Amino acid sequence: SQKIEQNSEALNIQEGKTATLTCNYTNYSPAYLQWYRQDPGRGPVFLLLIRENEKEKRKERLKVTFDTTLKQSLFHITASQPADSATYLCALDPASNTGKLIFGQGTTLQVKP
Amino acid sequence: GAVVSQHPSWVICKSGTSVKIECRSLDFQATTMFWYRQFPKQSLMLMATSNEGSKATYEQGVEKDKFLINHASLTLSTLTVTSAHPEDSSFYICSAGGARSGGEETQYFGPGTRLLVL
């Protein structure tokens, strides 16, 4: 069956450290993966998109990797801050370029000062 | 940047009544909008794709007669939960495509509508 999985356990790290979140998928062949941030009671906010022919993409303190062999994407936040505390969702378009997104269950990150 | 609004932000209604939720793209046109539902501590589940000027397409297991979608213009889609029941209580979120961020196409999400059916 098709699945997109993120670690459902909350990730607690100390301020200043690097947070690494994992997204694994099964039986999909996405042309790209997206990462979103969601705060409680709010809609998701787009962070980064990485295409299948890109191994890595960066935006300020954020870095995303995409390994189509492992069927995995890693999301890194360097020099983490308490304001980075939120739930992070990975998403993929199951049929490529339809615009429809299938989301993982999200990983909650807690950055402690 | 691209902004999507939803109205109302929260609504409480009695069982059996219908509730309409509006989704607007404020500064761009969206030929396609998407409706998601999110239960507490769960991920977003795609309900349907709303296409301007044509019928919506629903995901498997979503009742089209219960969740009526109308995409009347390039900036407005509405979701009507008909004859709402307590199990319809959820967080409903819309998104709109067609906007670009740093050269990448993506979807922009509304702030969500919290529905509580008593």
PDB file of C-alpha atoms in Angstrom:
ATOM      1  CA  SER A   1       0.000   0.000   0.000  1.00  0.00           C
ATOM      2  CA  GLN A   2       1.031   3.597  -0.441  1.00  0.00           C
ATOM      3  CA  LYS A   3       2.314   5.370   2.612  1.00  0.00           C
ATOM      4  CA  ILE A   4       4.072   8.542   3.576  1.00  0.00           C
ATOM      5  CA  GLU A   5       5.473   8.388   7.071  1.00  0.00           C
ATOM      6  CA  GLN A   6       7.045  10.775   9.498  1.00  0.00           C
ATOM      7  CA  ASN A   7       8.205  10.109  13.003  1.00  0.00           C
ATOM      8  CA  SER A   8       5.100  10.681  15.087  1.00  0.00           C
ATOM      9  CA  GLU A   9       7.113  11.112  18.265  1.00  0.00           C
ATOM     10  CA  ALA A  10       7.905  14.691  19.182  1.00  0.00           C
ATOM     11  CA  LEU A  11      11.474  15.819  18.692  1.00  0.00           C
ATOM     12  CA  ASN A  12      12.919  17.796  21.594  1.00  0.00           C
ATOM     13  CA  ILE A  13      16.207  19.585  21.095  1.00  0.00           C
ATOM     14  CA  GLN A  14      18.219  22.344  22.701  1.00  0.00           C
ATOM     15  CA  GLU A  15      18.392  25.795  21.183  1.00  0.00           C
ATOM     16  CA  GLY A  16      21.307  26.162  18.810  1.00  0.00           C
ATOM     17  CA  LYS A  17      21.392  22.501  17.814  1.00  0.00           C
ATOM     18  CA  THR A  18      20.423  21.092  14.429  1.00  0.00           C
ATOM     19  CA  ALA A  19      17.026  19.439  14.148  1.00  0.00           C
ATOM     20  CA  THR A  20      16.655  16.631  11.625  1.00  0.00           C
ATOM     21  CA  LEU A  21      13.254  15.339  10.618  1.00  0.00           C
ATOM     22  CA  THR A  22      12.609  12.320   8.420  1.00  0.00           C
ATOM     23  CA  CYS A  23       9.994  11.595   5.778  1.00  0.00           C
ATOM     24  CA  ASN A  24       9.773   8.152   4.202  1.00  0.00           C
ATOM     25  CA  TYR A  25       7.414   7.093   1.466  1.00  0.00           C
ATOM     26  CA  THR A  26       6.358   3.759  -0.006  1.00  0.00           C
ATOM     27  CA  ASN A  27       4.922   2.928  -3.403  1.00  0.00           C
ATOM     28  CA  TYR A  28       5.018   6.479  -4.685  1.00  0.00           C
ATOM     29  CA  SER A  29       7.245   7.945  -7.367  1.00  0.00           C
ATOM     30  CA  PRO A  30       6.907  11.646  -6.674  1.00  0.00           C
ATOM     31  CA  ALA A  31       8.403  14.207  -8.979  1.00  0.00           C
ATOM     32  CA  TYR A  32       8.921  16.431  -5.937  1.00  0.00           C
ATOM     33  CA  LEU A  33       8.448  16.632  -2.208  1.00  0.00           C
ATOM     34  CA  GLN A  34       7.334  19.625  -0.202  1.00  0.00           C
ATOM     35  CA  TRP A  35       7.831  20.578   3.431  1.00  0.00           C
ATOM     36  CA  TYR A  36       5.386  22.695   5.403  1.00  0.00           C
ATOM     37  CA  ARG A  37       5.263  24.171   8.859  1.00  0.00           C
ATOM     38  CA  GLN A  38       2.022  24.101  10.828  1.00  0.00           C
ATOM     39  CA  ASP A  39       1.400  25.938  14.067  1.00  0.00           C
ATOM     40  CA  PRO A  40      -1.486  24.857  16.351  1.00  0.00           C
ATOM     41  CA  GLY A  41      -4.866  25.895  14.984  1.00  0.00           C
ATOM     42  CA  ARG A  42      -3.375  27.282  11.795  1.00  0.00           C
ATOM     43  CA  GLY A  43      -3.065  26.196   8.183  1.00  0.00           C
ATOM     44  CA  PRO A  44       0.266  24.853   6.873  1.00  0.00           C
ATOM     45  CA  VAL A  45       2.858  27.297   5.585  1.00  0.00           C
ATOM     46  CA  PHE A  46       5.041  26.298   2.649  1.00  0.00           C
ATOM     47  CA  LEU A  47       8.760  26.057   3.385  1.00  0.00           C
ATOM     48  CA  LEU A  48      10.631  24.208   0.657  1.00  0.00           C
ATOM     49  CA  LEU A  49      10.108  22.118  -2.443  1.00  0.00           C
ATOM     50  CA  ILE A  50      12.714  19.674  -3.709  1.00  0.00           C
ATOM     51  CA  ARG A  51      12.498  17.918  -7.064  1.00  0.00           C
ATOM     52  CA  GLU A  52      13.511  14.351  -7.816  1.00  0.00           C
ATOM     53  CA  ASN A  53      16.594  15.474  -9.734  1.00  0.00           C
ATOM     54  CA  GLU A  54      17.784  17.644  -6.838  1.00  0.00           C
ATOM     55  CA  LYS A  55      19.719  16.033  -4.045  1.00  0.00           C
ATOM     56  CA  GLU A  56      19.688  19.025  -1.731  1.00  0.00           C
ATOM     57  CA  LYS A  57      18.057  22.388  -1.385  1.00  0.00           C
ATOM     58  CA  ARG A  58      18.712  25.181   1.101  1.00  0.00           C
ATOM     59  CA  LYS A  59      16.841  28.236   2.303  1.00  0.00           C
ATOM     60  CA  GLU A  60      18.408  30.248   5.080  1.00  0.00           C
ATOM     61  CA  ARG A  61      18.695  27.853   8.071  1.00  0.00           C
ATOM     62  CA  LEU A  62      16.686  25.141   6.339  1.00  0.00           C
ATOM     63  CA  LYS A  63      18.042  22.272   4.285  1.00  0.00           C
ATOM     64  CA  VAL A  64      16.166  19.482   2.570  1.00  0.00           C
ATOM     65  CA  THR A  65      17.568  16.363   0.950  1.00  0.00           C
ATOM     66  CA  PHE A  66      15.785  13.917  -1.317  1.00  0.00           C
ATOM     67  CA  ASP A  67      16.990  10.371  -1.887  1.00  0.00           C
ATOM     68  CA  THR A  68      14.803   8.611  -4.451  1.00  0.00           C
ATOM     69  CA  THR A  69      16.672   5.342  -3.925  1.00  0.00           C
ATOM     70  CA  LEU A  70      15.981   5.283  -0.210  1.00  0.00           C
ATOM     71  CA  LYS A  71      12.586   6.925  -0.819  1.00  0.00           C
ATOM     72  CA  GLN A  72      13.368   9.394   1.882  1.00  0.00           C
ATOM     73  CA  SER A  73      13.596  13.115   2.473  1.00  0.00           C
ATOM     74  CA  LEU A  74      15.417  14.705   5.392  1.00  0.00           C
ATOM     75  CA  PHE A  75      14.589  18.168   6.689  1.00  0.00           C
ATOM     76  CA  HIS A  76      17.219  20.023   8.714  1.00  0.00           C
ATOM     77  CA  ILE A  77      16.970  23.200  10.744  1.00  0.00           C
ATOM     78  CA  THR A  78      20.363  24.487  11.776  1.00  0.00           C
ATOM     79  CA  ALA A  79      20.971  26.796  14.739  1.00  0.00           C
ATOM     80  CA  SER A  80      17.458  26.026  15.930  1.00  0.00           C
ATOM     81  CA  GLN A  81      15.506  28.596  17.907  1.00  0.00           C
ATOM     82  CA  PRO A  82      12.472  28.288  20.212  1.00  0.00           C
ATOM     83  CA  ALA A  83      10.473  30.047  17.480  1.00  0.00           C
ATOM     84  CA  ASP A  84      11.092  27.021  15.257  1.00  0.00           C
ATOM     85  CA  SER A  85       8.879  24.958  17.561  1.00  0.00           C
ATOM     86  CA  ALA A  86       5.984  23.703  15.425  1.00  0.00           C
ATOM     87  CA  THR A  87       4.768  20.663  13.533  1.00  0.00           C
ATOM     88  CA  TYR A  88       6.528  19.988  10.265  1.00  0.00           C
ATOM     89  CA  LEU A  89       4.737  18.157   7.484  1.00  0.00           C
ATOM     90  CA  CYS A  90       6.110  16.556   4.378  1.00  0.00           C
ATOM     91  CA  ALA A  91       3.868  16.199   1.363  1.00  0.00           C
ATOM     92  CA  LEU A  92       3.994  14.769  -2.123  1.00  0.00           C
ATOM     93  CA  ASP A  93       1.899  14.884  -5.253  1.00  0.00           C
ATOM     94  CA  PRO A  94       0.957  11.236  -5.862  1.00  0.00           C
ATOM     95  CA  ALA A  95       0.387  11.612  -9.561  1.00  0.00           C
ATOM     96  CA  SER A  96       2.878  14.397 -10.319  1.00  0.00           C
ATOM     97  CA  ASN A  97       1.728  17.862 -11.252  1.00  0.00           C
ATOM     98  CA  THR A  98      -1.913  17.394 -10.326  1.00  0.00           C
ATOM     99  CA  GLY A  99      -1.439  19.788  -7.449  1.00  0.00           C
ATOM    100  CA  LYS A 100      -3.028  17.319  -5.052  1.00  0.00           C
ATOM    101  CA  LEU A 101      -0.939  16.753  -1.961  1.00  0.00           C
ATOM    102  CA  ILE A 102      -0.741  13.725   0.288  1.00  0.00           C
ATOM    103  CA  PHE A 103       0.649  14.617   3.690  1.00  0.00           C
ATOM    104  CA  GLY A 104       2.610  12.727   6.261  1.00  0.00           C
ATOM    105  CA  GLN A 105       1.302  12.847   9.808  1.00  0.00           C
ATOM    106  CA  GLY A 106       3.847  15.454  10.797  1.00  0.00           C
ATOM    107  CA  THR A 107       6.583  15.620  13.400  1.00  0.00           C
ATOM    108  CA  THR A 108       6.314  18.083  16.263  1.00  0.00           C
ATOM    109  CA  LEU A 109       9.539  19.881  17.042  1.00  0.00           C
ATOM    110  CA  GLN A 110      10.121  21.491  20.431  1.00  0.00           C
ATOM    111  CA  VAL A 111      13.190  23.690  20.748  1.00  0.00           C
ATOM    112  CA  LYS A 112      14.085  24.447  24.349  1.00  0.00           C
ATOM    113  CA  PRO A 113      15.979  27.606  25.308  1.00  0.00           C
TER     114      PRO A 113
ATOM    115  CA  GLY B   1       3.060  37.084  -1.058  1.00  0.00           C
ATOM    116  CA  ALA B   2       0.131  34.843  -1.952  1.00  0.00           C
ATOM    117  CA  VAL B   3      -2.637  35.005   0.617  1.00  0.00           C
ATOM    118  CA  VAL B   4      -5.570  32.668   1.054  1.00  0.00           C
ATOM    119  CA  SER B   5      -8.338  33.525   3.477  1.00  0.00           C
ATOM    120  CA  GLN B   6     -11.106  31.443   4.962  1.00  0.00           C
ATOM    121  CA  HIS B   7     -14.352  32.485   6.542  1.00  0.00           C
ATOM    122  CA  PRO B   8     -15.514  31.831   9.146  1.00  0.00           C
ATOM    123  CA  SER B   9     -12.495  30.941  11.254  1.00  0.00           C
ATOM    124  CA  TRP B  10     -14.684  28.923  13.559  1.00  0.00           C
ATOM    125  CA  VAL B  11     -18.319  27.891  13.687  1.00  0.00           C
ATOM    126  CA  ILE B  12     -20.552  26.040  16.109  1.00  0.00           C
ATOM    127  CA  CYS B  13     -23.787  24.601  14.797  1.00  0.00           C
ATOM    128  CA  LYS B  14     -26.544  22.237  15.786  1.00  0.00           C
ATOM    129  CA  SER B  15     -26.705  18.747  14.388  1.00  0.00           C
ATOM    130  CA  GLY B  16     -28.716  18.639  11.161  1.00  0.00           C
ATOM    131  CA  THR B  17     -27.928  22.139   9.996  1.00  0.00           C
ATOM    132  CA  SER B  18     -25.735  23.093   7.045  1.00  0.00           C
ATOM    133  CA  VAL B  19     -22.583  25.155   7.251  1.00  0.00           C
ATOM    134  CA  LYS B  20     -20.865  27.028   4.446  1.00  0.00           C
ATOM    135  CA  ILE B  21     -17.126  27.763   4.499  1.00  0.00           C
ATOM    136  CA  GLU B  22     -15.574  30.222   2.075  1.00  0.00           C
ATOM    137  CA  CYS B  23     -12.049  30.094   0.697  1.00  0.00           C
ATOM    138  CA  ARG B  24     -10.643  33.093  -1.155  1.00  0.00           C
ATOM    139  CA  SER B  25      -7.347  33.734  -2.905  1.00  0.00           C
ATOM    140  CA  LEU B  26      -6.769  37.399  -2.180  1.00  0.00           C
ATOM    141  CA  ASP B  27      -3.983  38.426  -4.525  1.00  0.00           C
ATOM    142  CA  PHE B  28      -3.886  35.782  -7.223  1.00  0.00           C
ATOM    143  CA  GLN B  29      -6.218  33.730  -9.353  1.00  0.00           C
ATOM    144  CA  ALA B  30      -6.640  30.055  -8.636  1.00  0.00           C
ATOM    145  CA  THR B  31      -8.187  27.765 -11.211  1.00  0.00           C
ATOM    146  CA  THR B  32      -7.836  24.945  -8.723  1.00  0.00           C
ATOM    147  CA  MET B  33      -8.429  24.901  -5.003  1.00  0.00           C
ATOM    148  CA  PHE B  34      -8.220  21.980  -2.631  1.00  0.00           C
ATOM    149  CA  TRP B  35     -10.178  21.148   0.507  1.00  0.00           C
ATOM    150  CA  TYR B  36      -8.614  19.231   3.376  1.00  0.00           C
ATOM    151  CA  ARG B  37      -9.854  18.017   6.733  1.00  0.00           C
ATOM    152  CA  GLN B  38      -7.690  17.555   9.780  1.00  0.00           C
ATOM    153  CA  PHE B  39      -8.667  15.745  12.952  1.00  0.00           C
ATOM    154  CA  PRO B  40      -6.784  16.448  16.204  1.00  0.00           C
ATOM    155  CA  LYS B  41      -3.206  15.246  16.152  1.00  0.00           C
ATOM    156  CA  GLN B  42      -3.652  13.822  12.664  1.00  0.00           C
ATOM    157  CA  SER B  43      -2.454  14.936   9.295  1.00  0.00           C
ATOM    158  CA  LEU B  44      -4.356  16.744   6.603  1.00  0.00           C
ATOM    159  CA  MET B  45      -6.594  14.505   4.539  1.00  0.00           C
ATOM    160  CA  LEU B  46      -7.472  15.655   1.046  1.00  0.00           C
ATOM    161  CA  MET B  47     -11.231  15.716   0.562  1.00  0.00           C
ATOM    162  CA  ALA B  48     -11.714  17.145  -2.899  1.00  0.00           C
ATOM    163  CA  THR B  49     -10.312  19.202  -5.724  1.00  0.00           C
ATOM    164  CA  SER B  50     -12.341  22.260  -6.618  1.00  0.00           C
ATOM    165  CA  ASN B  51     -12.137  23.326 -10.251  1.00  0.00           C
ATOM    166  CA  GLU B  52     -13.327  26.736 -11.382  1.00  0.00           C
ATOM    167  CA  GLY B  53     -16.323  26.420 -13.653  1.00  0.00           C
ATOM    168  CA  SER B  54     -16.655  22.665 -13.373  1.00  0.00           C
ATOM    169  CA  LYS B  55     -17.599  19.975 -10.913  1.00  0.00           C
ATOM    170  CA  ALA B  56     -15.351  19.136  -8.025  1.00  0.00           C
ATOM    171  CA  THR B  57     -13.580  15.810  -7.915  1.00  0.00           C
ATOM    172  CA  TYR B  58     -13.787  13.975  -4.624  1.00  0.00           C
ATOM    173  CA  GLU B  59     -11.356  11.598  -2.991  1.00  0.00           C
ATOM    174  CA  GLN B  60     -12.408   8.069  -2.279  1.00  0.00           C
ATOM    175  CA  GLY B  61     -14.657   7.809   0.734  1.00  0.00           C
ATOM    176  CA  VAL B  62     -15.758  11.451   0.697  1.00  0.00           C
ATOM    177  CA  GLU B  63     -19.496  11.894   0.160  1.00  0.00           C
ATOM    178  CA  LYS B  64     -20.076  14.467  -2.547  1.00  0.00           C
ATOM    179  CA  ASP B  65     -23.679  15.007  -1.518  1.00  0.00           C
ATOM    180  CA  LYS B  66     -22.627  15.790   2.008  1.00  0.00           C
ATOM    181  CA  PHE B  67     -19.717  18.065   1.191  1.00  0.00           C
ATOM    182  CA  LEU B  68     -20.897  20.367  -1.566  1.00  0.00           C
ATOM    183  CA  ILE B  69     -18.201  22.334  -3.312  1.00  0.00           C
ATOM    184  CA  ASN B  70     -18.727  25.319  -5.558  1.00  0.00           C
ATOM    185  CA  HIS B  71     -15.910  27.146  -7.332  1.00  0.00           C
ATOM    186  CA  ALA B  72     -17.790  30.090  -8.713  1.00  0.00           C
ATOM    187  CA  SER B  73     -14.844  32.285  -9.645  1.00  0.00           C
ATOM    188  CA  LEU B  74     -11.077  32.253  -9.910  1.00  0.00           C
ATOM    189  CA  THR B  75     -10.805  33.604  -6.382  1.00  0.00           C
ATOM    190  CA  LEU B  76     -13.586  31.873  -4.474  1.00  0.00           C
ATOM    191  CA  SER B  77     -14.445  28.298  -3.568  1.00  0.00           C
ATOM    192  CA  THR B  78     -17.055  27.287  -1.022  1.00  0.00           C
ATOM    193  CA  LEU B  79     -17.497  24.081   0.946  1.00  0.00           C
ATOM    194  CA  THR B  80     -20.944  23.382   2.381  1.00  0.00           C
ATOM    195  CA  VAL B  81     -21.259  20.681   4.996  1.00  0.00           C
ATOM    196  CA  THR B  82     -24.863  19.588   4.658  1.00  0.00           C
ATOM    197  CA  SER B  83     -26.858  18.095   7.509  1.00  0.00           C
ATOM    198  CA  ALA B  84     -23.851  18.264   9.753  1.00  0.00           C
ATOM    199  CA  HIS B  85     -23.382  15.702  12.516  1.00  0.00           C
ATOM    200  CA  PRO B  86     -20.977  15.622  15.459  1.00  0.00           C
ATOM    201  CA  GLU B  87     -18.601  13.343  13.551  1.00  0.00           C
ATOM    202  CA  ASP B  88     -18.172  16.137  10.990  1.00  0.00           C
ATOM    203  CA  SER B  89     -16.549  18.271  13.670  1.00  0.00           C
ATOM    204  CA  SER B  90     -13.047  18.936  12.413  1.00  0.00           C
ATOM    205  CA  PHE B  91     -10.595  21.525  11.149  1.00  0.00           C
ATOM    206  CA  TYR B  92     -11.265  22.299   7.478  1.00  0.00           C
ATOM    207  CA  ILE B  93      -8.472  23.863   5.454  1.00  0.00           C
ATOM    208  CA  CYS B  94      -8.435  25.014   1.863  1.00  0.00           C
ATOM    209  CA  SER B  95      -5.473  25.636  -0.380  1.00  0.00           C
ATOM    210  CA  ALA B  96      -5.005  27.327  -3.704  1.00  0.00           C
ATOM    211  CA  GLY B  97      -2.440  26.599  -6.376  1.00  0.00           C
ATOM    212  CA  GLY B  98      -1.162  28.686  -9.163  1.00  0.00           C
ATOM    213  CA  ALA B  99       1.019  30.965  -7.043  1.00  0.00           C
ATOM    214  CA  ARG B 100       4.780  30.967  -7.213  1.00  0.00           C
ATOM    215  CA  SER B 101       7.297  31.345  -4.454  1.00  0.00           C
ATOM    216  CA  GLY B 102      10.868  31.947  -5.445  1.00  0.00           C
ATOM    217  CA  GLY B 103      10.186  30.467  -8.837  1.00  0.00           C
ATOM    218  CA  GLU B 104       8.550  27.320  -7.491  1.00  0.00           C
ATOM    219  CA  GLU B 105       4.919  26.421  -7.819  1.00  0.00           C
ATOM    220  CA  THR B 106       3.311  25.513  -4.592  1.00  0.00           C
ATOM    221  CA  GLN B 107       0.050  25.652  -2.753  1.00  0.00           C
ATOM    222  CA  TYR B 108      -0.917  28.312  -0.293  1.00  0.00           C
ATOM    223  CA  PHE B 109      -3.144  27.320   2.563  1.00  0.00           C
ATOM    224  CA  GLY B 110      -5.885  29.206   4.283  1.00  0.00           C
ATOM    225  CA  PRO B 111      -5.856  29.603   8.064  1.00  0.00           C
ATOM    226  CA  GLY B 112      -8.481  26.904   8.497  1.00  0.00           C
ATOM    227  CA  THR B 113     -12.042  26.769   9.828  1.00  0.00           C
ATOM    228  CA  ARG B 114     -12.809  24.971  13.056  1.00  0.00           C
ATOM    229  CA  LEU B 115     -16.243  23.336  12.904  1.00  0.00           C
ATOM    230  CA  LEU B 116     -17.971  22.029  16.011  1.00  0.00           C
ATOM    231  CA  VAL B 117     -21.285  20.273  15.564  1.00  0.00           C
ATOM    232  CA  LEU B 118     -23.318  19.856  18.724  1.00  0.00           C
TER     233      LEU B 118
END
